[in-house]
Amino acid sequence: ALGRTAELLGLDSAQLTEVLTHKSMILRGEEISTPLSIEQAVDSRDSMAMALYSQCFAWVIKKINSRIRGKDDFKSIGILDIFGFENFEVNRFEQFNINYANEKLQEYFNKHIFSLEQLELADRKS
């Protein structure tokens, strides 16, 4: 996975490994590299993944908005959730994740409630 990620980012695998597993500081003009703990390296990896996903999401939104221009050069997409449309100045990847989780929770709730209703209805008919 690291090799493929490095390839997609146009980096050497060794460079990516170094960046994700070490902390670099410049002290008195000299660069000092310190290894990260496993927990810190995992956080580093997760932060990089979140930043990449966020940039990809922003790119997708920009492309969609450029295709749906209105008469007055109005550009916007809305994120639909269980409460309707939310109107943000900027739709971010984090908001997309929150809305997706909300939709999944609502779907689970609906299936559960409807299953209970069907069981109750079947009991009444019996």
PDB file of C-alpha atoms in Angstrom, residues 45-108:
ATOM      1  CA  ARG A  45      -0.502   8.614   8.392  1.00  0.00           C
ATOM      2  CA  ASP A  46      -4.106   9.355   9.354  1.00  0.00           C
ATOM      3  CA  SER A  47      -3.533  13.109   9.142  1.00  0.00           C
ATOM      4  CA  MET A  48      -2.026  12.774   5.691  1.00  0.00           C
ATOM      5  CA  ALA A  49      -4.937  10.597   4.537  1.00  0.00           C
ATOM      6  CA  MET A  50      -7.463  13.108   5.876  1.00  0.00           C
ATOM      7  CA  ALA A  51      -5.675  15.990   4.145  1.00  0.00           C
ATOM      8  CA  LEU A  52      -5.580  14.059   0.853  1.00  0.00           C
ATOM      9  CA  TYR A  53      -9.257  13.119   1.066  1.00  0.00           C
ATOM     10  CA  SER A  54     -10.137  16.700   1.938  1.00  0.00           C
ATOM     11  CA  GLN A  55      -8.236  18.031  -1.072  1.00  0.00           C
ATOM     12  CA  CYS A  56      -9.855  15.447  -3.364  1.00  0.00           C
ATOM     13  CA  PHE A  57     -13.298  16.347  -2.026  1.00  0.00           C
ATOM     14  CA  ALA A  58     -12.641  20.063  -2.543  1.00  0.00           C
ATOM     15  CA  TRP A  59     -11.525  19.291  -6.117  1.00  0.00           C
ATOM     16  CA  VAL A  60     -14.698  17.268  -6.822  1.00  0.00           C
ATOM     17  CA  ILE A  61     -16.884  20.063  -5.410  1.00  0.00           C
ATOM     18  CA  LYS A  62     -15.051  22.635  -7.525  1.00  0.00           C
ATOM     19  CA  LYS A  63     -15.556  20.517 -10.666  1.00  0.00           C
ATOM     20  CA  ILE A  64     -19.266  19.975  -9.932  1.00  0.00           C
ATOM     21  CA  ASN A  65     -19.820  23.649  -9.202  1.00  0.00           C
ATOM     22  CA  SER A  66     -18.056  24.643 -12.425  1.00  0.00           C
ATOM     23  CA  ARG A  67     -20.523  22.453 -14.366  1.00  0.00           C
ATOM     24  CA  ILE A  68     -23.742  23.707 -12.725  1.00  0.00           C
ATOM     25  CA  ARG A  69     -23.389  27.437 -13.231  1.00  0.00           C
ATOM     26  CA  GLY A  70     -26.680  29.258 -13.360  1.00  0.00           C
ATOM     27  CA  LYS A  71     -27.738  32.326 -15.318  1.00  0.00           C
ATOM     28  CA  ASP A  72     -26.078  34.717 -12.872  1.00  0.00           C
ATOM     29  CA  ASP A  73     -22.868  32.682 -12.606  1.00  0.00           C
ATOM     30  CA  PHE A  74     -24.273  31.189  -9.383  1.00  0.00           C
ATOM     31  CA  LYS A  75     -22.310  28.115  -8.333  1.00  0.00           C
ATOM     32  CA  SER A  76     -23.479  25.811  -5.576  1.00  0.00           C
ATOM     33  CA  ILE A  77     -24.208  22.254  -4.595  1.00  0.00           C
ATOM     34  CA  GLY A  78     -26.221  21.316  -1.541  1.00  0.00           C
ATOM     35  CA  ILE A  79     -25.616  18.407   0.777  1.00  0.00           C
ATOM     36  CA  LEU A  80     -28.855  16.584   1.451  1.00  0.00           C
ATOM     37  CA  ASP A  81     -29.273  15.086   4.889  1.00  0.00           C
ATOM     38  CA  ILE A  82     -32.215  13.874   6.961  1.00  0.00           C
ATOM     39  CA  PHE A  83     -33.183  17.433   7.837  1.00  0.00           C
ATOM     40  CA  GLY A  84     -33.067  18.793   4.297  1.00  0.00           C
ATOM     41  CA  PHE A  85     -30.538  20.976   2.531  1.00  0.00           C
ATOM     42  CA  GLU A  86     -27.794  22.689   4.417  1.00  0.00           C
ATOM     43  CA  ASN A  87     -26.339  25.799   2.885  1.00  0.00           C
ATOM     44  CA  PHE A  88     -22.669  26.254   3.715  1.00  0.00           C
ATOM     45  CA  GLU A  89     -20.338  28.810   2.225  1.00  0.00           C
ATOM     46  CA  VAL A  90     -17.933  25.918   1.611  1.00  0.00           C
ATOM     47  CA  ASN A  91     -18.874  22.228   1.723  1.00  0.00           C
ATOM     48  CA  ARG A  92     -16.002  20.341   3.302  1.00  0.00           C
ATOM     49  CA  PHE A  93     -15.122  16.666   3.391  1.00  0.00           C
ATOM     50  CA  GLU A  94     -15.770  16.536   7.141  1.00  0.00           C
ATOM     51  CA  GLN A  95     -19.348  17.735   6.616  1.00  0.00           C
ATOM     52  CA  PHE A  96     -19.830  15.121   3.919  1.00  0.00           C
ATOM     53  CA  ASN A  97     -18.707  12.432   6.394  1.00  0.00           C
ATOM     54  CA  ILE A  98     -21.038  13.736   9.098  1.00  0.00           C
ATOM     55  CA  ASN A  99     -23.976  13.757   6.684  1.00  0.00           C
ATOM     56  CA  TYR A 100     -23.132  10.290   5.391  1.00  0.00           C
ATOM     57  CA  ALA A 101     -23.028   8.925   8.956  1.00  0.00           C
ATOM     58  CA  ASN A 102     -26.348  10.625   9.710  1.00  0.00           C
ATOM     59  CA  GLU A 103     -27.899   9.062   6.614  1.00  0.00           C
ATOM     60  CA  LYS A 104     -26.673   5.606   7.617  1.00  0.00           C
ATOM     61  CA  LEU A 105     -28.060   6.063  11.136  1.00  0.00           C
ATOM     62  CA  GLN A 106     -31.395   7.208   9.707  1.00  0.00           C
ATOM     63  CA  GLU A 107     -31.470   4.222   7.344  1.00  0.00           C
ATOM     64  CA  TYR A 108     -30.801   1.836  10.243  1.00  0.00           C
TER      65      TYR A 108
END
